XYZ file of C-alpha atoms in Angstrom:
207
model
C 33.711 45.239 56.843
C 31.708 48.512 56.696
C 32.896 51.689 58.499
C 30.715 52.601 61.619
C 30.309 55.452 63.354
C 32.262 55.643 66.702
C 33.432 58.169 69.327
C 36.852 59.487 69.805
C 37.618 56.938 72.656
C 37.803 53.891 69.972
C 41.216 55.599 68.983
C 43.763 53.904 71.350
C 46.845 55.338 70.905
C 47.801 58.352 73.044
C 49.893 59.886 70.312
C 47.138 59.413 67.396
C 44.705 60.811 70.064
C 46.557 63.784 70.693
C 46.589 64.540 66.868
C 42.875 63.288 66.889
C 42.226 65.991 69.224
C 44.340 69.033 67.440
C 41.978 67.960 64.685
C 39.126 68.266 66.683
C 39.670 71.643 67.938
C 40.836 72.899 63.944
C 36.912 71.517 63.259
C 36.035 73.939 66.039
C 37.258 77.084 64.244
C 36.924 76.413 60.512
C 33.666 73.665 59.320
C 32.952 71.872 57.080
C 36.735 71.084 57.614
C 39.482 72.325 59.419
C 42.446 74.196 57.618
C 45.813 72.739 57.685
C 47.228 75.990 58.996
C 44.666 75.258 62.443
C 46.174 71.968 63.361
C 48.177 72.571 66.010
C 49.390 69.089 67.703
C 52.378 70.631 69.433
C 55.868 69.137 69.306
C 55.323 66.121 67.165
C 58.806 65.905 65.230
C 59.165 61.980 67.140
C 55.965 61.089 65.403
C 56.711 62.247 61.722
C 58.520 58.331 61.140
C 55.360 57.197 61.638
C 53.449 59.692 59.625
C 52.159 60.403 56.309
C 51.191 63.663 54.726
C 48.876 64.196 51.255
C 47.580 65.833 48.781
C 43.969 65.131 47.486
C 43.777 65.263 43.863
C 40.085 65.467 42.282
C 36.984 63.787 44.667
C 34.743 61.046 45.890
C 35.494 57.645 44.486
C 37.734 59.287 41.798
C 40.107 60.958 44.258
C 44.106 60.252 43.985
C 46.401 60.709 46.794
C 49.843 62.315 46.184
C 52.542 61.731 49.070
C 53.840 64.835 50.339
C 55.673 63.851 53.582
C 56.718 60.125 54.108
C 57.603 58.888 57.877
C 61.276 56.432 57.597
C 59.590 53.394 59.532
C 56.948 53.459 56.656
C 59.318 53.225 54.117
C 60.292 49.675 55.771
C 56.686 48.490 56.360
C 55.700 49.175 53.110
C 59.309 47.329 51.580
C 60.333 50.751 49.735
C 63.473 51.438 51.152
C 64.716 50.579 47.523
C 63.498 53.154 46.539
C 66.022 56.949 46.260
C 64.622 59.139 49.270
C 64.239 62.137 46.765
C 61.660 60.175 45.093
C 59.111 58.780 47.992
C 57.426 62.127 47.665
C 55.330 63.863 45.213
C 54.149 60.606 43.980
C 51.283 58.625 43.714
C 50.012 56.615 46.759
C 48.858 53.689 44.179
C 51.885 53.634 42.268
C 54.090 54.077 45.718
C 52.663 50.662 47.078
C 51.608 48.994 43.800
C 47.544 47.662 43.166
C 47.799 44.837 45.145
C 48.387 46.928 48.530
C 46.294 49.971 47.405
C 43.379 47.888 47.172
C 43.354 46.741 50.794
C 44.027 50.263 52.108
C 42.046 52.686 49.391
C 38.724 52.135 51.351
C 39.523 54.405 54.072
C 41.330 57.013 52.105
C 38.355 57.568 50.261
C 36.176 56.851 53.315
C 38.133 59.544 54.589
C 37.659 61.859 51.557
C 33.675 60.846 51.457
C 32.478 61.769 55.047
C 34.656 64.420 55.950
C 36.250 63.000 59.065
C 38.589 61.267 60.743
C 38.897 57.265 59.769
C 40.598 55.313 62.209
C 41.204 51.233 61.114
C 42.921 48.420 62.956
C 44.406 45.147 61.311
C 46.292 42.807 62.423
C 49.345 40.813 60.904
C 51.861 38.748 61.808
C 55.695 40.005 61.357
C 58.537 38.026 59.734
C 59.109 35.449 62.873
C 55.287 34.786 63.058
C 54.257 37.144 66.228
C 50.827 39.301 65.994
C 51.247 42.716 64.957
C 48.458 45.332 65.669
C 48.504 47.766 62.632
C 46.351 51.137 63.708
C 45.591 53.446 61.173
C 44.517 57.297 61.458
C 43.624 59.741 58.587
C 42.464 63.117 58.872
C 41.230 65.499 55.993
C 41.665 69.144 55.664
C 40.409 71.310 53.519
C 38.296 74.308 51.859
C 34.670 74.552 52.248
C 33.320 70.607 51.591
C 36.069 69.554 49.585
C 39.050 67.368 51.347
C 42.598 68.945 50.000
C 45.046 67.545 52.071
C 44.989 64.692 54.422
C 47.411 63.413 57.684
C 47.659 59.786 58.544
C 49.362 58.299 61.729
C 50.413 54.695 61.597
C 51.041 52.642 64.317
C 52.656 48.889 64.403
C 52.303 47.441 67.920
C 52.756 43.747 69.282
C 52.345 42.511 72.968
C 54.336 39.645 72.211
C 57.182 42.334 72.182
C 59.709 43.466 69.597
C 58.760 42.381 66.588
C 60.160 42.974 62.700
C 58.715 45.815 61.146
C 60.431 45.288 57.395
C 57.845 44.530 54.608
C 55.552 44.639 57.503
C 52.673 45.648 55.109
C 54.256 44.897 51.855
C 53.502 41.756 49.396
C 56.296 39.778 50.748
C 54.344 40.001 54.156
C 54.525 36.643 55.969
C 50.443 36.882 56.513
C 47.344 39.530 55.183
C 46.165 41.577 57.247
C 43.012 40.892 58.786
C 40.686 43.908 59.433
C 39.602 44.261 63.417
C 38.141 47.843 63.110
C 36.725 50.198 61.039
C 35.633 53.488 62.178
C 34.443 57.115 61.268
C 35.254 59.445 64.095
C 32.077 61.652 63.751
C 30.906 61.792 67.410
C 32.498 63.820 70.288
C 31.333 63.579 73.593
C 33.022 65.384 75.864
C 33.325 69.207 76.225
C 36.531 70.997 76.773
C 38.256 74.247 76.875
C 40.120 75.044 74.012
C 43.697 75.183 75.471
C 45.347 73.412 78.340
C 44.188 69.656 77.463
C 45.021 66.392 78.770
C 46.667 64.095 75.883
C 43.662 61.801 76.308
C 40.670 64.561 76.605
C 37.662 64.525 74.100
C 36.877 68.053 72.792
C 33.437 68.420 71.455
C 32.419 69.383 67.603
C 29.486 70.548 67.268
């Protein structure tokens, strides 16, 4: 499946829009691409289990992604909670989650790194006991000039069939593959806004 262009609304949930949106208004002040030092999401210190922070290491197809930051519920999606806490960072995202699982998930990393903008994906799985698991992915770069330096990702497990088990989630013992629903480049915005006092669900506009 080929990444299309979409609009900040195909993002659904309200906590990856509000960081959606911080990015958003970063683009505002510094393009090509925001800074790291712009985003601004507010208090997001319940979000960080579910987040992922990196550094970008060389560009385009060739780029390498070094974890910096790793959320806790990760750790048990991805099976790694094997692994000594002091080393889950300053490693390599391939050898983190081993070939097998970096080749289903590289394409939007380096979609990511490629256009220059968000990249939001949606899978679905199926945990342990069988029920459907909605798996949303968001990654935004950051960076000097053209070049993507850093990037953020927000990861999101959600079921309506309820609580579901979220160990090995995404890992190679998974009970199913995850089939791919969405991908998307966030590259339109089509609402304008002020810059501060926001609803957690408002579009701000990029020019």
């Amino acid at each position: 499946m080929e990444f299309k262009s979409a609009d900040p609304s195909v993002v659904r949930n309200i906590m990856q829009r509000v960081l959606l949106n911080a990015w958003l208004r970063a683009a505002r002040t510094h393009q090509p691409l925001p800074l790291l030092a712009d985003f601004q999401p507010g208090d997001i210190s319940g979000e960080l289990p579910d987040m992922m922070g990196y550094d970008i290491e060389g560009d385009s197809d060739d780029a390498r992604f070094v974890i910096k930051q790793e959320g806790a519920r990760l750790t048990a999606t991805y099976g790694n909670e094997h692994v000594d806490p002091v080393k889950r960072t300053n490693r390599y995202l391939h050898d983190a989650i081993g070939p097998e699982r970096y080749a289903r998930v590289v394409p939007s990393y380096l979609a990511c790194v490629r256009h220059r903008r968000p990249i939001y994906s949606v899978s679905t799985v199926q945990d342990a006991d069988g029920k459907d698991v909605s798996y949303e992915r968001l990654l935004l770069p950051f960076g000097f000039g053209d070049r993507v330096e850093q990037m953020v990702g927000s990861f999101k497990a959600i079921s309506i069939e309820g609580g579901f088990k979220v160990n090995n989630l995404m890992g190679l013992k998974a009970s199913s593959v995850p089939i791919i629903l969405v991908q998307a480049v966030i590259d339109v915005a089509v609402a304008a806004a002020p810059v501060t006092g926001r609803a957690a669900d408002e579009v701000v506009e990029l020019d």
